[in-house]
């Protein structure tokens, strides 16, 4: 079992739908991350929340919108996605912004399919 | 030049052999390095971290770091079929201070 919990595990959505991915950690970590991973590719960083402040990867389209209600929760709101957005979405957390060598702990991911 | 580079493989080794996985990185400011194992369709699992030059051993795994050569490696002794997975090298720190992954090496351990 992972200490970073992601829901749902699988999601199929149409291009006009609005949905949200949820991530929760109870390790007291102060930095949380969203990654996107396509098949046979490495994870790509989308967003970073460190001490509840957002750092944006400017290449991420605005149809992805992160939200950090508190230091334990991180949501990713999805709207008007395209089929090419289908991927495994991974949430991760770390003890601090720099990771301090502890690495990132990943959740089990949400497999998203856009139809 | 990619920030973190790995051979994509597949690397095929017989059961019981030593598997050697290699990684190079371009940002000399990177401070911490990690090896993640990822089974198909699953999320990455941290198996080793290393921050200082030299070797670090944990069970069947040994990570090696050479900052002068910007080189990181992972040795898996007594390889088992259950070790068959993609191994992702990652570097943290430097200019971006973000965890950057290599493309991963697919390891296949043959029974």
mmCIF file of C-alpha atoms in Angstrom:
data_model
loop_
_atom_site.group_PDB
_atom_site.id
_atom_site.type_symbol
_atom_site.label_atom_id
_atom_site.label_comp_id
_atom_site.label_asym_id
_atom_site.label_seq_id
_atom_site.Cartn_x
_atom_site.Cartn_y
_atom_site.Cartn_z
ATOM 1 C CA UNK A 1 0.000 0.000 0.000
ATOM 2 C CA UNK A 2 1.216 3.495 -0.828
ATOM 3 C CA UNK A 3 1.182 6.401 1.625
ATOM 4 C CA UNK A 4 -0.012 8.722 -1.112
ATOM 5 C CA UNK A 5 -3.614 7.945 -2.026
ATOM 6 C CA UNK A 6 -5.026 8.832 -5.412
ATOM 7 C CA UNK A 7 -8.632 8.595 -6.530
ATOM 8 C CA UNK A 8 -10.073 7.450 -8.807
ATOM 9 C CA UNK A 9 -7.770 4.692 -10.057
ATOM 10 C CA UNK A 10 -9.398 4.751 -13.485
ATOM 11 C CA UNK A 11 -11.353 7.490 -15.237
ATOM 12 C CA UNK A 12 -12.963 7.658 -18.647
ATOM 13 C CA UNK A 13 -14.262 11.069 -19.657
ATOM 14 C CA UNK A 14 -15.585 12.792 -22.730
ATOM 15 C CA UNK A 15 -14.001 15.895 -24.194
ATOM 16 C CA UNK A 16 -16.779 18.119 -22.838
ATOM 17 C CA UNK A 17 -16.717 16.715 -19.312
ATOM 18 C CA UNK A 18 -15.358 18.290 -16.154
ATOM 19 C CA UNK A 19 -13.734 15.936 -13.676
ATOM 20 C CA UNK A 20 -11.256 16.074 -10.808
ATOM 21 C CA UNK A 21 -8.422 13.857 -9.686
ATOM 22 C CA UNK A 22 -7.707 13.728 -5.973
ATOM 23 C CA UNK A 23 -4.535 13.083 -4.032
ATOM 24 C CA UNK A 24 -4.002 12.835 -0.287
ATOM 25 C CA UNK A 25 -0.954 12.218 1.876
ATOM 26 C CA UNK A 26 -0.638 11.965 5.651
ATOM 27 C CA UNK A 27 3.140 11.898 5.946
ATOM 28 C CA UNK A 28 3.437 15.563 6.895
ATOM 29 C CA UNK A 29 5.132 16.320 3.613
ATOM 30 C CA UNK A 30 5.068 19.991 2.616
ATOM 31 C CA UNK A 31 5.571 19.586 -1.129
ATOM 32 C CA UNK A 32 3.206 17.809 -3.536
ATOM 33 C CA UNK A 33 3.435 17.260 -7.254
ATOM 34 C CA UNK A 34 1.430 16.221 -10.293
ATOM 35 C CA UNK A 35 3.164 14.224 -13.012
ATOM 36 C CA UNK A 36 1.839 12.973 -16.336
ATOM 37 C CA UNK A 37 3.177 9.762 -17.826
ATOM 38 C CA UNK A 38 2.485 8.483 -21.331
ATOM 39 C CA UNK A 39 3.159 4.878 -22.277
ATOM 40 C CA UNK A 40 6.865 3.984 -22.476
ATOM 41 C CA UNK A 41 7.835 7.535 -21.470
ATOM 42 C CA UNK A 42 9.180 8.910 -18.181
ATOM 43 C CA UNK A 43 6.964 10.950 -15.842
ATOM 44 C CA UNK A 44 6.793 14.625 -16.780
ATOM 45 C CA UNK A 45 6.321 17.257 -14.095
ATOM 46 C CA UNK A 46 3.147 19.329 -14.422
ATOM 47 C CA UNK A 47 2.737 21.234 -11.161
ATOM 48 C CA UNK A 48 4.513 21.711 -7.858
ATOM 49 C CA UNK A 49 2.955 22.852 -4.592
ATOM 50 C CA UNK A 50 5.475 23.705 -1.941
ATOM 51 C CA UNK A 51 4.184 25.040 1.364
ATOM 52 C CA UNK A 52 0.869 25.533 -0.440
ATOM 53 C CA UNK A 53 2.401 27.808 -3.074
ATOM 54 C CA UNK A 54 2.006 26.797 -6.702
ATOM 55 C CA UNK A 55 4.815 26.523 -9.198
ATOM 56 C CA UNK A 56 3.560 26.057 -12.727
ATOM 57 C CA UNK A 57 5.154 24.270 -15.647
ATOM 58 C CA UNK A 58 4.283 26.805 -18.323
ATOM 59 C CA UNK A 59 3.990 24.138 -20.995
ATOM 60 C CA UNK A 60 0.945 22.615 -19.288
ATOM 61 C CA UNK A 61 -2.326 23.614 -21.019
ATOM 62 C CA UNK A 62 -4.889 25.618 -19.060
ATOM 63 C CA UNK A 63 -7.387 22.758 -19.343
ATOM 64 C CA UNK A 64 -5.487 21.323 -16.367
ATOM 65 C CA UNK A 65 -6.034 23.289 -13.164
ATOM 66 C CA UNK A 66 -4.431 22.325 -9.837
ATOM 67 C CA UNK A 67 -5.852 23.111 -6.438
ATOM 68 C CA UNK A 68 -4.298 22.669 -3.007
ATOM 69 C CA UNK A 69 -7.005 22.975 -0.315
ATOM 70 C CA UNK A 70 -4.462 22.215 2.428
ATOM 71 C CA UNK A 71 -1.013 20.743 2.859
ATOM 72 C CA UNK A 72 -2.339 17.168 2.739
ATOM 73 C CA UNK A 73 -4.581 17.443 -0.302
ATOM 74 C CA UNK A 74 -3.905 18.140 -3.947
ATOM 75 C CA UNK A 75 -6.550 18.102 -6.653
ATOM 76 C CA UNK A 76 -6.250 18.312 -10.407
ATOM 77 C CA UNK A 77 -9.306 19.718 -12.180
ATOM 78 C CA UNK A 78 -9.812 18.620 -15.767
ATOM 79 C CA UNK A 79 -11.921 20.437 -18.346
ATOM 80 C CA UNK A 80 -12.281 20.111 -22.104
ATOM 81 C CA UNK A 81 -9.513 17.555 -22.401
ATOM 82 C CA UNK A 82 -8.279 16.100 -25.669
ATOM 83 C CA UNK A 83 -7.701 12.424 -26.517
ATOM 84 C CA UNK A 84 -3.933 13.041 -26.395
ATOM 85 C CA UNK A 85 -4.310 13.866 -22.685
ATOM 86 C CA UNK A 86 -4.987 10.192 -22.029
ATOM 87 C CA UNK A 87 -2.198 9.048 -19.721
ATOM 88 C CA UNK A 88 -1.299 7.898 -16.224
ATOM 89 C CA UNK A 89 -1.495 10.846 -13.833
ATOM 90 C CA UNK A 90 0.758 10.505 -10.838
ATOM 91 C CA UNK A 91 0.695 12.441 -7.608
ATOM 92 C CA UNK A 92 3.815 12.564 -5.433
ATOM 93 C CA UNK A 93 4.924 14.189 -2.224
ATOM 94 C CA UNK A 94 8.236 14.956 -0.537
ATOM 95 C CA UNK A 95 9.410 16.273 2.784
ATOM 96 C CA UNK A 96 10.315 19.645 1.413
ATOM 97 C CA UNK A 97 10.682 21.591 -1.777
ATOM 98 C CA UNK A 98 14.140 20.273 -2.531
ATOM 99 C CA UNK A 99 13.364 16.737 -1.479
ATOM 100 C CA UNK A 100 16.452 16.918 0.754
ATOM 101 C CA UNK A 101 17.539 13.662 -0.711
ATOM 102 C CA UNK A 102 14.494 11.786 0.495
ATOM 103 C CA UNK A 103 13.049 11.350 -2.948
ATOM 104 C CA UNK A 104 9.428 11.612 -3.900
ATOM 105 C CA UNK A 105 6.778 9.138 -2.803
ATOM 106 C CA UNK A 106 4.326 8.398 -5.595
ATOM 107 C CA UNK A 107 0.687 7.436 -5.402
ATOM 108 C CA UNK A 108 -0.653 4.522 -7.418
ATOM 109 C CA UNK A 109 -1.838 6.865 -10.151
ATOM 110 C CA UNK A 110 -5.043 7.564 -12.055
ATOM 111 C CA UNK A 111 -5.348 5.979 -15.493
ATOM 112 C CA UNK A 112 -7.204 8.606 -17.544
ATOM 113 C CA UNK A 113 -8.808 7.912 -20.899
ATOM 114 C CA UNK A 114 -10.338 10.782 -22.870
ATOM 115 C CA UNK A 115 -12.859 9.705 -25.500
ATOM 116 C CA UNK B 1 21.070 17.284 -24.627
ATOM 117 C CA UNK B 2 18.624 15.516 -22.324
ATOM 118 C CA UNK B 3 19.060 16.311 -18.645
ATOM 119 C CA UNK B 4 19.106 12.671 -17.555
ATOM 120 C CA UNK B 5 20.011 9.957 -20.046
ATOM 121 C CA UNK B 6 19.636 6.190 -19.905
ATOM 122 C CA UNK B 7 19.811 3.396 -22.445
ATOM 123 C CA UNK B 8 16.252 2.319 -23.132
ATOM 124 C CA UNK B 9 17.191 -1.348 -23.411
ATOM 125 C CA UNK B 10 15.859 -3.889 -23.152
ATOM 126 C CA UNK B 11 18.659 -5.233 -20.988
ATOM 127 C CA UNK B 12 18.329 -8.990 -20.791
ATOM 128 C CA UNK B 13 20.171 -10.963 -18.093
ATOM 129 C CA UNK B 14 19.828 -14.571 -16.922
ATOM 130 C CA UNK B 15 18.430 -15.317 -13.495
ATOM 131 C CA UNK B 16 21.127 -15.087 -10.816
ATOM 132 C CA UNK B 17 23.347 -12.748 -12.829
ATOM 133 C CA UNK B 18 24.287 -9.154 -12.054
ATOM 134 C CA UNK B 19 22.286 -6.493 -13.880
ATOM 135 C CA UNK B 20 24.090 -3.192 -14.447
ATOM 136 C CA UNK B 21 22.046 -0.089 -15.228
ATOM 137 C CA UNK B 22 23.650 3.213 -16.150
ATOM 138 C CA UNK B 23 22.639 6.863 -16.162
ATOM 139 C CA UNK B 24 24.297 10.182 -16.953
ATOM 140 C CA UNK B 25 23.126 13.682 -16.093
ATOM 141 C CA UNK B 26 23.940 17.077 -17.519
ATOM 142 C CA UNK B 27 23.270 19.516 -14.636
ATOM 143 C CA UNK B 28 26.364 19.647 -12.419
ATOM 144 C CA UNK B 29 24.270 21.344 -9.749
ATOM 145 C CA UNK B 30 22.221 18.195 -9.192
ATOM 146 C CA UNK B 31 22.694 17.002 -5.632
ATOM 147 C CA UNK B 32 20.592 13.891 -5.143
ATOM 148 C CA UNK B 33 20.001 10.887 -7.332
ATOM 149 C CA UNK B 34 17.399 8.194 -7.224
ATOM 150 C CA UNK B 35 16.540 4.879 -8.803
ATOM 151 C CA UNK B 36 12.885 4.026 -9.199
ATOM 152 C CA UNK B 37 11.452 0.710 -10.318
ATOM 153 C CA UNK B 38 8.255 0.768 -12.345
ATOM 154 C CA UNK B 39 6.257 -2.287 -13.288
ATOM 155 C CA UNK B 40 4.071 -2.003 -16.369
ATOM 156 C CA UNK B 41 0.937 0.015 -15.606
ATOM 157 C CA UNK B 42 2.045 0.783 -12.059
ATOM 158 C CA UNK B 43 3.540 3.845 -10.390
ATOM 159 C CA UNK B 44 7.283 4.350 -9.743
ATOM 160 C CA UNK B 45 8.645 2.829 -6.542
ATOM 161 C CA UNK B 46 11.776 4.293 -4.933
ATOM 162 C CA UNK B 47 14.431 1.620 -4.459
ATOM 163 C CA UNK B 48 17.689 3.549 -3.957
ATOM 164 C CA UNK B 49 18.897 7.071 -3.297
ATOM 165 C CA UNK B 50 22.460 8.380 -3.315
ATOM 166 C CA UNK B 51 23.959 11.800 -2.626
ATOM 167 C CA UNK B 52 27.697 11.257 -2.108
ATOM 168 C CA UNK B 53 30.377 9.948 -4.419
ATOM 169 C CA UNK B 54 31.009 6.248 -4.048
ATOM 170 C CA UNK B 55 28.875 3.205 -3.470
ATOM 171 C CA UNK B 56 25.744 2.666 -1.423
ATOM 172 C CA UNK B 57 24.475 -0.859 -0.804
ATOM 173 C CA UNK B 58 21.032 -2.020 0.246
ATOM 174 C CA UNK B 59 20.421 -5.744 0.061
ATOM 175 C CA UNK B 60 20.873 -6.905 -3.532
ATOM 176 C CA UNK B 61 21.064 -3.321 -4.799
ATOM 177 C CA UNK B 62 24.160 -1.117 -5.051
ATOM 178 C CA UNK B 63 24.027 2.457 -6.297
ATOM 179 C CA UNK B 64 27.182 4.158 -7.494
ATOM 180 C CA UNK B 65 27.729 7.887 -7.989
ATOM 181 C CA UNK B 66 30.596 9.684 -9.694
ATOM 182 C CA UNK B 67 29.921 13.422 -9.712
ATOM 183 C CA UNK B 68 33.088 14.245 -11.651
ATOM 184 C CA UNK B 69 31.907 12.048 -14.514
ATOM 185 C CA UNK B 70 28.203 12.916 -13.922
ATOM 186 C CA UNK B 71 27.438 9.227 -13.818
ATOM 187 C CA UNK B 72 25.082 7.135 -11.706
ATOM 188 C CA UNK B 73 24.655 3.382 -11.840
ATOM 189 C CA UNK B 74 22.596 0.660 -10.234
ATOM 190 C CA UNK B 75 23.790 -2.913 -9.793
ATOM 191 C CA UNK B 76 21.306 -5.668 -9.025
ATOM 192 C CA UNK B 77 22.941 -8.842 -7.753
ATOM 193 C CA UNK B 78 21.357 -12.288 -8.008
ATOM 194 C CA UNK B 79 18.753 -10.963 -10.440
ATOM 195 C CA UNK B 80 15.305 -12.523 -10.167
ATOM 196 C CA UNK B 81 12.473 -12.653 -12.719
ATOM 197 C CA UNK B 82 10.524 -10.404 -10.335
ATOM 198 C CA UNK B 83 13.147 -7.702 -10.959
ATOM 199 C CA UNK B 84 11.913 -7.436 -14.546
ATOM 200 C CA UNK B 85 10.654 -3.860 -14.821
ATOM 201 C CA UNK B 86 11.606 -0.423 -16.109
ATOM 202 C CA UNK B 87 14.232 1.292 -13.969
ATOM 203 C CA UNK B 88 14.057 5.075 -13.914
ATOM 204 C CA UNK B 89 17.049 7.184 -12.946
ATOM 205 C CA UNK B 90 16.192 10.616 -11.525
ATOM 206 C CA UNK B 91 18.203 13.670 -10.496
ATOM 207 C CA UNK B 92 17.147 16.383 -8.057
ATOM 208 C CA UNK B 93 18.514 19.829 -7.489
ATOM 209 C CA UNK B 94 20.496 22.014 -9.788
ATOM 210 C CA UNK B 95 18.998 24.776 -11.881
ATOM 211 C CA UNK B 96 15.400 23.573 -11.771
ATOM 212 C CA UNK B 97 15.421 22.025 -8.294
ATOM 213 C CA UNK B 98 12.888 19.537 -9.597
ATOM 214 C CA UNK B 99 13.036 15.754 -9.858
ATOM 215 C CA UNK B 100 13.919 15.006 -13.462
ATOM 216 C CA UNK B 101 13.610 11.470 -14.819
ATOM 217 C CA UNK B 102 15.555 9.672 -17.467
ATOM 218 C CA UNK B 103 13.669 7.697 -20.098
ATOM 219 C CA UNK B 104 14.139 4.457 -18.178
ATOM 220 C CA UNK B 105 15.824 1.146 -18.926
ATOM 221 C CA UNK B 106 13.698 -1.964 -19.416
ATOM 222 C CA UNK B 107 15.254 -4.914 -17.593
ATOM 223 C CA UNK B 108 14.242 -8.459 -18.473
ATOM 224 C CA UNK B 109 15.509 -11.253 -16.219
ATOM 225 C CA UNK B 110 15.272 -14.604 -17.990
ATOM 226 C CA UNK B 111 14.431 -17.674 -15.834
#
